[in-house]
Each structure stands twice: as C-alpha cells, then as structure tokens.
Amino acid sequence: MYKLRPNPASVELWPADERLTDPQWAPGSVAGEAVARVTRSPFPSAPPLAMAPTDAAPRAMISRKLEDLLIREAHLRLIRAELVPALEVQEAAEKKVVEARPRWLSFHAKETRVAYESRLAEVRETAQMLRDGIAQLNRVEPHIRRMLRDEVEDLLRTRCPEYVQALAARDQKEDWRRCLNRFAQRMHDFLQALGSARNMACTAYTRDRQVFSPAAVQGFALASECAKQVEVEVEFANRVADLQRVMFRESGLEAAALPRLPTTAFSRAVATIASVPLAEAQLRFDTIIAEVRALYETSVPEMITQAEAAETGHGSLIDNFLQLAWEQLREEVAPLIRPEETEASVASTERLLMEHAKRTVHGRLKQSPGTRPPVGRR
C-alpha cells in the first residue's frame, strides 16, 4: 500500500479545533482535561515521488479529539500488552499451586492447611484481578476503536483525495447492479418478443412468394426494438464498469473492476430475419433464442457473482487504506505516550464512555423521570 498524501485544497478549511463540537472534548470535560497539545499530522513528511504533490502543501492537521482518542487507544493497547502475559503467568502459577496440593490435605496439620489455602487464595485473587482488568479492556476498547475509526474516516474523507476517489469508485457498483437488473428485465422481454415473433412467422406466410404477413413483420419489428433496449443497457452498464476502472486507477488502488456485459448485435440479427425464407427464419430464431437464454440464465448470475467478489475485494482495499492511515496516526502520537499515565488514562477512558452513554438517546431515556414505572400502583 502506498503512502497517503494530504489534500492541499482543504487545508485552509480545516482549523485545528473545527472538530471539537462534541461536549465530551470541551474544556473541563473528562476528555478535554487530557488534551492540551498541538495538533499533528497523520501523513508522512516524505511521500513517494509518484504520490508527492507538485506544490509544497502544508502538513495536514488532525483535531485534538482525534489525537486524544489515539492516545487513549495507545494506553489501552499498552496495558493489554502487560495484563495478558501477566495473566498467563499467574494462571500457570495457580495451576502449579493446585498440582502441589498435599495429598490428604484435610488430615494435615492446621498450619499446613492454612498455608496452602492462603497461597491458593493469593494466586487466585491476583489472577482474578488480572481477569477483571482484561474484562474492563474488553468493554472499553471496542467503543474507542469504533469512535477512532469514525474519526479517521472523517479525516480521510476530508483530507485524502485518493480515499474519496476509492469510495466513489466503490459506489459505482450500485449503479452497475441497477443496470444489470434492467438488463435482465430487457432480456426477459426480448425472449418473450422472440417467441411471439417466431410463432407469428408461420401465420399467413405466403410460401410461393416467401413473404411474411404484416402481423409477423410487426412482431419482428417489436423483437428488434426489444433487442435494441438490451443493447442500450449493455452499453450503459459497461460505461459504469469502465468509469469505475478509471476511478480506481486514478485513486492508486489495484482493484478488480466490475465485469463488463457482453456486447450483442441481436437487433441487427432480428432485423434481417424478414428477408429470408421461413425455414431459414425459424433456424435463426432458434439460434438467437438459445443465445439469449444462455446469456439470461447463465451469464447474468455469473456476473453478479463476479461483482460480489469485486465488492468484497474493494471493501478490503478501502479498509486497508484506512488501516494504513490509522497506523500512521499511531506513529505520530507515539512520542506523546507516557507509560506512567496508562492506569489513569484507562480509568479516565471508562468514565468518558460512561458520560458518552448517558448522552445517547437510550441513556437519556433511562435517566428521564417520565420513563420510570409508577411506584405503589398495581
């Protein structure tokens, strides 16, 4: 994955405190007290030459809120790196104590029983404290990661044109899918028109002059018009697929493009049927119907499968794009992480999330007196 670059055009539109609309990050709040640093850049100062802007763009700035969340995440990761191996060691110690339990302990002297039970209680208490700490992390980390992901994505949407281009390219899939649905419907209509035209070809056919009836000719024209509608949908769907291919290329992502629908010439083939004898016309109808049916019943489902696979790949690429930016942001705040602040940071983060929960609709409803059940009524 290549390095990201800022969007020069948006630098002046992003003051450092623009994102500080959440009261949780206001001065005096739990988060606000922990934030008093200048904003920093998520992007490397020396991107690859192929990605470097032509002008000397100023460094992208991130909000204090995003920086604070990154610092909190770093402390959570730091304390997890300490707790998990410590719990493994403590559980091994607990297992060793249990295995060393004297046989027939109940018949040993009181001092032996008390010493063993005290030692076992001690290691179990320590192990439980570590488990409680990890459980606390398990409660807190998902919320912080979700908040961070939203902030990082907002930053990329505003500051990184490649990311926006990749998102726009991915959105083309919905337009292409609508085109494919219309294509399938047009194919179905075409099949119906072909069947009717083939049946009408035998009606009032003048064999000595090899002339089809006016009704049959009208049926041929209707089938030809349906074929043109199929070709219009093919052309438009392929334009969408080609546009997505160009957008991904411009964003720098090597992504599998949406499949192109097979080009057809059914309208021309149907239009020539009226000029051949009935026997030849029937053969041509059978050939075209077989081709259309194969395209309708086999190719369309296959293209849907290819599109879904491409969509999955696009999601992974865009997610990798975001993860790369996230890692760069972590590197930027790494010098600000002080291990001695980790325990206080984790406690502060849990309080922060509790405040956040109270501000949600559900939290406000829980605190609202009007939602409490009446007391003393049956």
PDB file of N, CA, C and O in Angstrom, residues 183 186-187 190 223-238 261-270:
ATOM      1  N   PHE A 183     -30.943  -4.835 -17.395  1.00  0.00           N
ATOM      2  CA  PHE A 183     -30.502  -5.700 -18.487  1.00  0.00           C
ATOM      3  C   PHE A 183     -31.232  -7.040 -18.444  1.00  0.00           C
ATOM      4  O   PHE A 183     -31.714  -7.540 -19.466  1.00  0.00           O
ATOM      5  N   ARG A 186     -34.775  -6.537 -19.552  1.00  0.00           N
ATOM      6  CA  ARG A 186     -34.846  -6.345 -21.002  1.00  0.00           C
ATOM      7  C   ARG A 186     -34.618  -7.670 -21.734  1.00  0.00           C
ATOM      8  O   ARG A 186     -35.233  -7.935 -22.770  1.00  0.00           O
ATOM      9  N   MET A 187     -33.733  -8.504 -21.212  1.00  0.00           N
ATOM     10  CA  MET A 187     -33.500  -9.817 -21.817  1.00  0.00           C
ATOM     11  C   MET A 187     -34.765 -10.679 -21.733  1.00  0.00           C
ATOM     12  O   MET A 187     -35.113 -11.392 -22.679  1.00  0.00           O
ATOM     13  N   PHE A 190     -37.143  -9.448 -24.245  1.00  0.00           N
ATOM     14  CA  PHE A 190     -36.667  -9.830 -25.576  1.00  0.00           C
ATOM     15  C   PHE A 190     -36.993 -11.283 -25.872  1.00  0.00           C
ATOM     16  O   PHE A 190     -37.426 -11.635 -26.979  1.00  0.00           O
ATOM     17  N   ALA A 223     -39.610  -7.361 -31.759  1.00  0.00           N
ATOM     18  CA  ALA A 223     -38.474  -8.105 -31.214  1.00  0.00           C
ATOM     19  C   ALA A 223     -37.175  -7.340 -31.444  1.00  0.00           C
ATOM     20  O   ALA A 223     -36.285  -7.305 -30.577  1.00  0.00           O
ATOM     21  N   SER A 224     -37.056  -6.712 -32.617  1.00  0.00           N
ATOM     22  CA  SER A 224     -35.851  -5.935 -32.905  1.00  0.00           C
ATOM     23  C   SER A 224     -35.732  -4.740 -31.965  1.00  0.00           C
ATOM     24  O   SER A 224     -34.641  -4.393 -31.497  1.00  0.00           O
ATOM     25  N   GLU A 225     -36.866  -4.097 -31.668  1.00  0.00           N
ATOM     26  CA  GLU A 225     -36.848  -2.965 -30.743  1.00  0.00           C
ATOM     27  C   GLU A 225     -36.459  -3.423 -29.332  1.00  0.00           C
ATOM     28  O   GLU A 225     -35.703  -2.735 -28.627  1.00  0.00           O
ATOM     29  N   CYS A 226     -36.962  -4.575 -28.910  1.00  0.00           N
ATOM     30  CA  CYS A 226     -36.567  -5.126 -27.601  1.00  0.00           C
ATOM     31  C   CYS A 226     -35.067  -5.426 -27.568  1.00  0.00           C
ATOM     32  O   CYS A 226     -34.397  -5.226 -26.544  1.00  0.00           O
ATOM     33  N   ALA A 227     -34.542  -5.916 -28.689  1.00  0.00           N
ATOM     34  CA  ALA A 227     -33.107  -6.194 -28.769  1.00  0.00           C
ATOM     35  C   ALA A 227     -32.297  -4.906 -28.624  1.00  0.00           C
ATOM     36  O   ALA A 227     -31.243  -4.890 -27.988  1.00  0.00           O
ATOM     37  N   LYS A 228     -32.806  -3.803 -29.208  1.00  0.00           N
ATOM     38  CA  LYS A 228     -32.099  -2.524 -29.068  1.00  0.00           C
ATOM     39  C   LYS A 228     -32.080  -2.063 -27.620  1.00  0.00           C
ATOM     40  O   LYS A 228     -31.089  -1.491 -27.151  1.00  0.00           O
ATOM     41  N   GLN A 229     -33.155  -2.322 -26.893  1.00  0.00           N
ATOM     42  CA  GLN A 229     -33.190  -1.955 -25.479  1.00  0.00           C
ATOM     43  C   GLN A 229     -32.147  -2.752 -24.686  1.00  0.00           C
ATOM     44  O   GLN A 229     -31.513  -2.222 -23.769  1.00  0.00           O
ATOM     45  N   VAL A 230     -31.974  -4.024 -25.037  1.00  0.00           N
ATOM     46  CA  VAL A 230     -30.927  -4.835 -24.406  1.00  0.00           C
ATOM     47  C   VAL A 230     -29.563  -4.207 -24.662  1.00  0.00           C
ATOM     48  O   VAL A 230     -28.732  -4.078 -23.751  1.00  0.00           O
ATOM     49  N   GLU A 231     -29.327  -3.809 -25.906  1.00  0.00           N
ATOM     50  CA  GLU A 231     -28.019  -3.246 -26.267  1.00  0.00           C
ATOM     51  C   GLU A 231     -27.762  -1.914 -25.574  1.00  0.00           C
ATOM     52  O   GLU A 231     -26.632  -1.599 -25.206  1.00  0.00           O
ATOM     53  N   VAL A 232     -28.835  -1.123 -25.357  1.00  0.00           N
ATOM     54  CA  VAL A 232     -28.685   0.138 -24.625  1.00  0.00           C
ATOM     55  C   VAL A 232     -28.240  -0.128 -23.185  1.00  0.00           C
ATOM     56  O   VAL A 232     -27.349   0.546 -22.651  1.00  0.00           O
ATOM     57  N   GLU A 233     -28.859  -1.131 -22.547  1.00  0.00           N
ATOM     58  CA  GLU A 233     -28.485  -1.454 -21.171  1.00  0.00           C
ATOM     59  C   GLU A 233     -27.060  -1.984 -21.094  1.00  0.00           C
ATOM     60  O   GLU A 233     -26.327  -1.684 -20.151  1.00  0.00           O
ATOM     61  N   VAL A 234     -26.665  -2.771 -22.077  1.00  0.00           N
ATOM     62  CA  VAL A 234     -25.287  -3.283 -22.112  1.00  0.00           C
ATOM     63  C   VAL A 234     -24.304  -2.121 -22.200  1.00  0.00           C
ATOM     64  O   VAL A 234     -23.311  -2.061 -21.463  1.00  0.00           O
ATOM     65  N   GLU A 235     -24.597  -1.195 -23.090  1.00  0.00           N
ATOM     66  CA  GLU A 235     -23.689  -0.062 -23.276  1.00  0.00           C
ATOM     67  C   GLU A 235     -23.569   0.769 -21.997  1.00  0.00           C
ATOM     68  O   GLU A 235     -22.464   1.155 -21.587  1.00  0.00           O
ATOM     69  N   PHE A 236     -24.697   1.026 -21.339  1.00  0.00           N
ATOM     70  CA  PHE A 236     -24.655   1.870 -20.148  1.00  0.00           C
ATOM     71  C   PHE A 236     -23.957   1.156 -18.997  1.00  0.00           C
ATOM     72  O   PHE A 236     -23.146   1.764 -18.273  1.00  0.00           O
ATOM     73  N   ALA A 237     -24.256  -0.142 -18.810  1.00  0.00           N
ATOM     74  CA  ALA A 237     -23.607  -0.892 -17.730  1.00  0.00           C
ATOM     75  C   ALA A 237     -22.097  -0.942 -17.943  1.00  0.00           C
ATOM     76  O   ALA A 237     -21.316  -0.824 -16.988  1.00  0.00           O
ATOM     77  N   ASN A 238     -21.667  -1.108 -19.170  1.00  0.00           N
ATOM     78  CA  ASN A 238     -20.225  -1.149 -19.460  1.00  0.00           C
ATOM     79  C   ASN A 238     -19.572   0.211 -19.260  1.00  0.00           C
ATOM     80  O   ASN A 238     -18.404   0.293 -18.862  1.00  0.00           O
ATOM     81  N   LEU A 261     -20.517  -6.341 -19.431  1.00  0.00           N
ATOM     82  CA  LEU A 261     -21.513  -7.199 -20.071  1.00  0.00           C
ATOM     83  C   LEU A 261     -21.078  -7.483 -21.509  1.00  0.00           C
ATOM     84  O   LEU A 261     -20.482  -6.627 -22.172  1.00  0.00           O
ATOM     85  N   PRO A 262     -21.380  -8.674 -21.998  1.00  0.00           N
ATOM     86  CA  PRO A 262     -21.013  -8.997 -23.394  1.00  0.00           C
ATOM     87  C   PRO A 262     -21.811  -8.157 -24.377  1.00  0.00           C
ATOM     88  O   PRO A 262     -23.029  -8.022 -24.246  1.00  0.00           O
ATOM     89  N   THR A 263     -21.104  -7.562 -25.324  1.00  0.00           N
ATOM     90  CA  THR A 263     -21.796  -6.777 -26.347  1.00  0.00           C
ATOM     91  C   THR A 263     -22.565  -7.708 -27.283  1.00  0.00           C
ATOM     92  O   THR A 263     -22.120  -8.822 -27.577  1.00  0.00           O
ATOM     93  N   THR A 264     -23.711  -7.233 -27.732  1.00  0.00           N
ATOM     94  CA  THR A 264     -24.574  -8.065 -28.582  1.00  0.00           C
ATOM     95  C   THR A 264     -24.954  -7.285 -29.840  1.00  0.00           C
ATOM     96  O   THR A 264     -24.854  -6.064 -29.895  1.00  0.00           O
ATOM     97  N   ALA A 265     -25.410  -8.038 -30.832  1.00  0.00           N
ATOM     98  CA  ALA A 265     -25.919  -7.444 -32.068  1.00  0.00           C
ATOM     99  C   ALA A 265     -27.252  -8.107 -32.416  1.00  0.00           C
ATOM    100  O   ALA A 265     -27.540  -8.408 -33.571  1.00  0.00           O
ATOM    101  N   PHE A 266     -28.072  -8.342 -31.412  1.00  0.00           N
ATOM    102  CA  PHE A 266     -29.336  -9.040 -31.610  1.00  0.00           C
ATOM    103  C   PHE A 266     -30.305  -8.235 -32.490  1.00  0.00           C
ATOM    104  O   PHE A 266     -31.056  -8.814 -33.275  1.00  0.00           O
ATOM    105  N   SER A 267     -30.297  -6.915 -32.351  1.00  0.00           N
ATOM    106  CA  SER A 267     -31.261  -6.115 -33.116  1.00  0.00           C
ATOM    107  C   SER A 267     -31.003  -6.253 -34.617  1.00  0.00           C
ATOM    108  O   SER A 267     -31.956  -6.384 -35.410  1.00  0.00           O
ATOM    109  N   ARG A 268     -29.733  -6.257 -35.002  1.00  0.00           N
ATOM    110  CA  ARG A 268     -29.410  -6.414 -36.418  1.00  0.00           C
ATOM    111  C   ARG A 268     -29.758  -7.815 -36.899  1.00  0.00           C
ATOM    112  O   ARG A 268     -30.262  -8.000 -38.010  1.00  0.00           O
ATOM    113  N   ALA A 269     -29.513  -8.808 -36.048  1.00  0.00           N
ATOM    114  CA  ALA A 269     -29.808 -10.187 -36.432  1.00  0.00           C
ATOM    115  C   ALA A 269     -31.310 -10.394 -36.631  1.00  0.00           C
ATOM    116  O   ALA A 269     -31.754 -11.055 -37.584  1.00  0.00           O
ATOM    117  N   VAL A 270     -32.115  -9.814 -35.745  1.00  0.00           N
ATOM    118  CA  VAL A 270     -33.566  -9.958 -35.866  1.00  0.00           C
ATOM    119  C   VAL A 270     -34.079  -9.181 -37.079  1.00  0.00           C
ATOM    120  O   VAL A 270     -34.991  -9.628 -37.784  1.00  0.00           O
TER     121      VAL A 270
END
